[in-house]
Amino acid sequence: MNKAIYPGSFDPVTNGHLDIIARASSIFDQLIIGLVSETNKKNSLFSITERENMLIEATKSIPNVKVKIFNSLLVDFAKKNNSKTIIRGLRAFSDYEYEFKMSLMNRNLDDSIVTLFMMPHQSYTHISSSIVKEVSFFNGDVENYVPKYVYEKLKEKIEAK
Ligand code: ADP
């Protein structure tokens, strides 16, 4: 079975992530979404369980997608899941430098694992979890940028703050 890993913090999952998930799951037998439990990005808005639930809900119609939480080196997580492919999304040139360094670091850690970059539809190239959170925080409308379930959870979270 040809498996790929799509890692990220998904705080929260957006339609941009889902575009990449749809593309990757259509070319691999199984796509494992690797949800990073500990990140160096401070102040995540959603807990790990909330992020996991949002991912499960958003991908429930795609049978070959699984969500797994991990807290280790990405290449170790890939090996543990018998996957030789890491999927990353590239939105703009600004992503390139960081992604370039990460993929070379991962290659140095394990040369048998390949990082595959995918570009989303152009209508999602400006979306990030951070922008979605920032706009929602000031009551801007992000309905077109996230799945409905996430939209509701975002509203609840911001109202509770
Ligand atoms: P990370 O903390 O690993 O950057 P993110 O949840 O922010 O986690 O992103 C996970 C992956 O999804 C990354 O490869 C990122 O570039 C990609 N990604 C995020 N937003 C989009 C988008 N709008 N279109 C395509 N790829 C995206």
mmCIF file of C-alpha atoms and ligand atoms in Angstrom:
data_model
loop_
_atom_site.group_PDB
_atom_site.id
_atom_site.type_symbol
_atom_site.label_atom_id
_atom_site.label_comp_id
_atom_site.label_asym_id
_atom_site.label_seq_id
_atom_site.Cartn_x
_atom_site.Cartn_y
_atom_site.Cartn_z
ATOM 1 C CA MET A 1 0.000 0.000 0.000
ATOM 2 C CA ASN A 2 1.419 3.378 -1.018
ATOM 3 C CA LYS A 3 0.981 5.712 1.948
ATOM 4 C CA ALA A 4 1.733 9.405 2.386
ATOM 5 C CA ILE A 5 1.920 11.585 5.480
ATOM 6 C CA TYR A 6 0.519 15.132 5.512
ATOM 7 C CA PRO A 7 1.831 16.786 8.686
ATOM 8 C CA GLY A 8 0.820 20.049 10.294
ATOM 9 C CA SER A 9 -0.574 21.804 13.308
ATOM 10 C CA PHE A 10 -4.011 22.426 11.713
ATOM 11 C CA ASP A 11 -5.051 25.102 14.224
ATOM 12 C CA PRO A 12 -7.659 24.926 12.683
ATOM 13 C CA VAL A 13 -7.934 22.975 9.418
ATOM 14 C CA THR A 14 -8.817 25.310 6.515
ATOM 15 C CA ASN A 15 -10.152 24.840 2.993
ATOM 16 C CA GLY A 16 -6.548 25.261 1.804
ATOM 17 C CA HIS A 17 -5.476 22.198 3.811
ATOM 18 C CA LEU A 18 -8.527 20.327 2.515
ATOM 19 C CA ASP A 19 -7.588 21.127 -1.079
ATOM 20 C CA ILE A 20 -4.188 19.493 -0.514
ATOM 21 C CA ILE A 21 -5.803 16.551 1.328
ATOM 22 C CA ALA A 22 -8.166 15.952 -1.634
ATOM 23 C CA ARG A 23 -5.309 16.070 -4.149
ATOM 24 C CA ALA A 24 -2.969 13.836 -2.125
ATOM 25 C CA SER A 25 -5.633 11.279 -1.213
ATOM 26 C CA SER A 26 -6.497 10.898 -4.896
ATOM 27 C CA ILE A 27 -2.981 9.727 -5.785
ATOM 28 C CA PHE A 28 -2.035 7.638 -2.714
ATOM 29 C CA ASP A 29 -3.739 4.501 -1.384
ATOM 30 C CA GLN A 30 -3.786 6.031 2.055
ATOM 31 C CA LEU A 31 -3.153 9.537 3.365
ATOM 32 C CA ILE A 32 -2.286 9.885 7.034
ATOM 33 C CA ILE A 33 -2.799 13.368 8.413
ATOM 34 C CA GLY A 34 -0.102 13.764 11.048
ATOM 35 C CA LEU A 35 -1.367 16.181 13.655
ATOM 36 C CA VAL A 36 1.566 17.622 15.579
ATOM 37 C CA SER A 37 0.707 17.710 19.272
ATOM 38 C CA GLU A 38 3.600 19.884 20.428
ATOM 39 C CA THR A 39 4.602 22.785 18.218
ATOM 40 C CA ASN A 40 6.937 25.695 18.684
ATOM 41 C CA LYS A 41 4.118 27.904 17.428
ATOM 42 C CA LYS A 42 2.933 29.407 20.682
ATOM 43 C CA ASN A 43 -0.660 29.952 21.751
ATOM 44 C CA SER A 44 -2.612 27.465 19.725
ATOM 45 C CA LEU A 45 -6.267 28.483 19.751
ATOM 46 C CA PHE A 46 -7.656 24.945 19.743
ATOM 47 C CA SER A 47 -6.640 22.020 21.935
ATOM 48 C CA ILE A 48 -5.176 18.936 20.319
ATOM 49 C CA THR A 49 -8.505 17.071 20.753
ATOM 50 C CA GLU A 50 -10.472 19.933 19.203
ATOM 51 C CA ARG A 51 -8.057 20.055 16.246
ATOM 52 C CA GLU A 52 -8.293 16.286 15.835
ATOM 53 C CA ASN A 53 -12.112 16.370 15.909
ATOM 54 C CA MET A 54 -12.228 19.154 13.325
ATOM 55 C CA LEU A 55 -9.917 17.187 11.011
ATOM 56 C CA ILE A 56 -11.947 13.988 11.430
ATOM 57 C CA GLU A 57 -15.196 15.848 10.722
ATOM 58 C CA ALA A 58 -13.740 17.669 7.693
ATOM 59 C CA THR A 59 -12.367 14.497 6.096
ATOM 60 C CA LYS A 60 -15.102 12.004 6.981
ATOM 61 C CA SER A 61 -16.232 11.672 3.366
ATOM 62 C CA ILE A 62 -12.750 10.609 2.174
ATOM 63 C CA PRO A 63 -12.365 6.923 3.090
ATOM 64 C CA ASN A 64 -8.595 6.625 2.586
ATOM 65 C CA VAL A 65 -7.731 9.453 4.995
ATOM 66 C CA LYS A 66 -6.757 8.810 8.620
ATOM 67 C CA VAL A 67 -5.902 11.319 11.335
ATOM 68 C CA LYS A 68 -3.088 10.462 13.756
ATOM 69 C CA ILE A 69 -1.526 12.582 16.479
ATOM 70 C CA PHE A 70 2.246 12.497 16.787
ATOM 71 C CA ASN A 71 4.955 14.067 18.850
ATOM 72 C CA SER A 72 8.244 12.890 17.391
ATOM 73 C CA LEU A 73 10.538 13.565 14.484
ATOM 74 C CA LEU A 74 8.489 13.605 11.294
ATOM 75 C CA VAL A 75 10.747 11.081 9.552
ATOM 76 C CA ASP A 76 10.313 8.699 12.520
ATOM 77 C CA PHE A 77 6.542 9.116 12.329
ATOM 78 C CA ALA A 78 6.675 8.397 8.575
ATOM 79 C CA LYS A 79 8.786 5.264 9.102
ATOM 80 C CA LYS A 80 6.545 4.023 11.898
ATOM 81 C CA ASN A 81 3.609 4.278 9.471
ATOM 82 C CA ASN A 82 5.490 2.605 6.600
ATOM 83 C CA SER A 83 5.343 5.740 4.507
ATOM 84 C CA LYS A 84 8.092 7.054 2.274
ATOM 85 C CA THR A 85 6.344 10.284 1.328
ATOM 86 C CA ILE A 86 5.779 13.533 3.190
ATOM 87 C CA ILE A 87 3.289 15.921 1.577
ATOM 88 C CA ARG A 88 3.660 19.666 2.092
ATOM 89 C CA GLY A 89 1.575 22.450 0.633
ATOM 90 C CA LEU A 90 3.226 25.408 -1.089
ATOM 91 C CA ARG A 91 1.160 28.551 -1.230
ATOM 92 C CA ALA A 92 3.558 31.298 -2.184
ATOM 93 C CA PHE A 93 7.259 32.027 -2.458
ATOM 94 C CA SER A 94 7.196 32.979 1.200
ATOM 95 C CA ASP A 95 6.633 29.298 2.114
ATOM 96 C CA TYR A 96 9.538 28.203 -0.010
ATOM 97 C CA GLU A 97 12.511 29.081 2.163
ATOM 98 C CA TYR A 98 11.246 27.339 5.285
ATOM 99 C CA GLU A 99 9.975 24.313 3.334
ATOM 100 C CA PHE A 100 13.253 24.042 1.426
ATOM 101 C CA LYS A 101 15.249 23.910 4.680
ATOM 102 C CA MET A 102 12.851 21.472 6.345
ATOM 103 C CA SER A 103 12.846 19.081 3.409
ATOM 104 C CA LEU A 104 16.651 19.075 3.240
ATOM 105 C CA MET A 105 16.870 18.510 6.987
ATOM 106 C CA ASN A 106 14.431 15.614 6.725
ATOM 107 C CA ARG A 107 16.419 14.209 3.826
ATOM 108 C CA ASN A 108 19.590 14.377 5.917
ATOM 109 C CA LEU A 109 17.811 12.591 8.737
ATOM 110 C CA ASP A 110 16.509 9.888 6.421
ATOM 111 C CA ASP A 111 17.344 9.847 2.731
ATOM 112 C CA SER A 112 14.727 7.194 1.964
ATOM 113 C CA ILE A 113 11.861 9.610 2.669
ATOM 114 C CA VAL A 114 10.773 12.002 -0.069
ATOM 115 C CA THR A 115 9.051 15.355 0.466
ATOM 116 C CA LEU A 116 6.450 16.044 -2.183
ATOM 117 C CA PHE A 117 5.154 19.605 -2.617
ATOM 118 C CA MET A 118 1.671 20.310 -3.881
ATOM 119 C CA MET A 119 0.049 23.598 -4.808
ATOM 120 C CA PRO A 120 -3.560 24.297 -3.882
ATOM 121 C CA HIS A 121 -6.137 25.877 -6.171
ATOM 122 C CA GLN A 122 -5.289 29.566 -6.629
ATOM 123 C CA SER A 123 -8.296 30.616 -4.576
ATOM 124 C CA TYR A 124 -6.640 29.141 -1.474
ATOM 125 C CA THR A 125 -3.109 30.463 -1.874
ATOM 126 C CA HIS A 126 -3.638 33.347 0.557
ATOM 127 C CA ILE A 127 -5.272 31.286 3.324
ATOM 128 C CA SER A 128 -3.505 30.184 6.472
ATOM 129 C CA SER A 129 -4.781 29.083 9.875
ATOM 130 C CA SER A 130 -3.206 32.213 11.380
ATOM 131 C CA ILE A 131 -5.001 34.598 9.007
ATOM 132 C CA VAL A 132 -8.304 32.810 9.552
ATOM 133 C CA LYS A 133 -7.892 33.137 13.344
ATOM 134 C CA GLU A 134 -6.877 36.766 13.133
ATOM 135 C CA VAL A 135 -9.810 37.754 10.909
ATOM 136 C CA SER A 136 -12.315 35.791 13.050
ATOM 137 C CA PHE A 137 -10.976 37.367 16.196
ATOM 138 C CA PHE A 138 -12.055 40.775 14.887
ATOM 139 C CA ASN A 139 -15.393 39.348 13.706
ATOM 140 C CA GLY A 140 -14.420 39.244 10.032
ATOM 141 C CA ASP A 141 -16.212 36.655 7.933
ATOM 142 C CA VAL A 142 -14.176 33.525 7.206
ATOM 143 C CA GLU A 143 -17.073 31.325 6.139
ATOM 144 C CA ASN A 144 -15.598 30.727 2.677
ATOM 145 C CA TYR A 145 -12.215 29.713 4.047
ATOM 146 C CA VAL A 146 -13.022 26.921 6.483
ATOM 147 C CA PRO A 147 -15.421 23.959 6.601
ATOM 148 C CA LYS A 148 -18.807 24.674 8.222
ATOM 149 C CA TYR A 149 -18.014 22.691 11.389
ATOM 150 C CA VAL A 150 -14.776 24.654 11.886
ATOM 151 C CA TYR A 151 -16.629 27.912 11.232
ATOM 152 C CA GLU A 152 -19.052 27.116 14.075
ATOM 153 C CA LYS A 153 -16.215 26.100 16.434
ATOM 154 C CA LEU A 154 -14.321 29.295 15.624
ATOM 155 C CA LYS A 155 -17.359 31.405 16.441
ATOM 156 C CA GLU A 156 -17.857 29.568 19.777
ATOM 157 C CA LYS A 157 -14.200 29.987 20.672
ATOM 158 C CA ILE A 158 -14.083 33.681 19.886
ATOM 159 C CA GLU A 159 -17.348 34.332 21.731
ATOM 160 C CA ALA A 160 -15.989 32.525 24.808
ATOM 161 C CA LYS A 161 -12.889 34.765 24.847
HETATM 162 P P1 ADP B 1 2.760 23.737 9.972
HETATM 163 O O1 ADP B 1 2.794 24.113 11.407
HETATM 164 O O2 ADP B 1 3.424 22.436 9.655
HETATM 165 O O3 ADP B 1 3.105 24.829 8.994
HETATM 166 P P2 ADP B 1 0.055 24.089 9.096
HETATM 167 O O4 ADP B 1 -1.152 23.483 9.698
HETATM 168 O O5 ADP B 1 0.169 25.578 9.156
HETATM 169 O O6 ADP B 1 1.241 23.384 9.802
HETATM 170 O O7 ADP B 1 0.214 23.608 7.600
HETATM 171 C C1 ADP B 1 0.338 22.254 7.253
HETATM 172 C C2 ADP B 1 0.718 22.155 5.795
HETATM 173 O O8 ADP B 1 -0.332 22.677 5.005
HETATM 174 C C3 ADP B 1 1.960 22.953 5.386
HETATM 175 O O9 ADP B 1 2.628 22.224 4.383
HETATM 176 C C4 ADP B 1 1.401 24.221 4.831
HETATM 177 O O10 ADP B 1 2.278 24.818 3.895
HETATM 178 C C5 ADP B 1 0.167 23.673 4.149
HETATM 179 N N1 ADP B 1 -0.869 24.692 3.977
HETATM 180 C C6 ADP B 1 -1.400 25.512 4.905
HETATM 181 N N2 ADP B 1 -2.339 26.334 4.372
HETATM 182 C C7 ADP B 1 -2.403 26.009 3.055
HETATM 183 C C8 ADP B 1 -3.141 26.498 1.938
HETATM 184 N N3 ADP B 1 -3.997 27.515 2.046
HETATM 185 N N4 ADP B 1 -2.929 25.927 0.751
HETATM 186 C C9 ADP B 1 -2.041 24.916 0.610
HETATM 187 N N5 ADP B 1 -1.284 24.423 1.606
HETATM 188 C C10 ADP B 1 -1.468 24.958 2.806
#
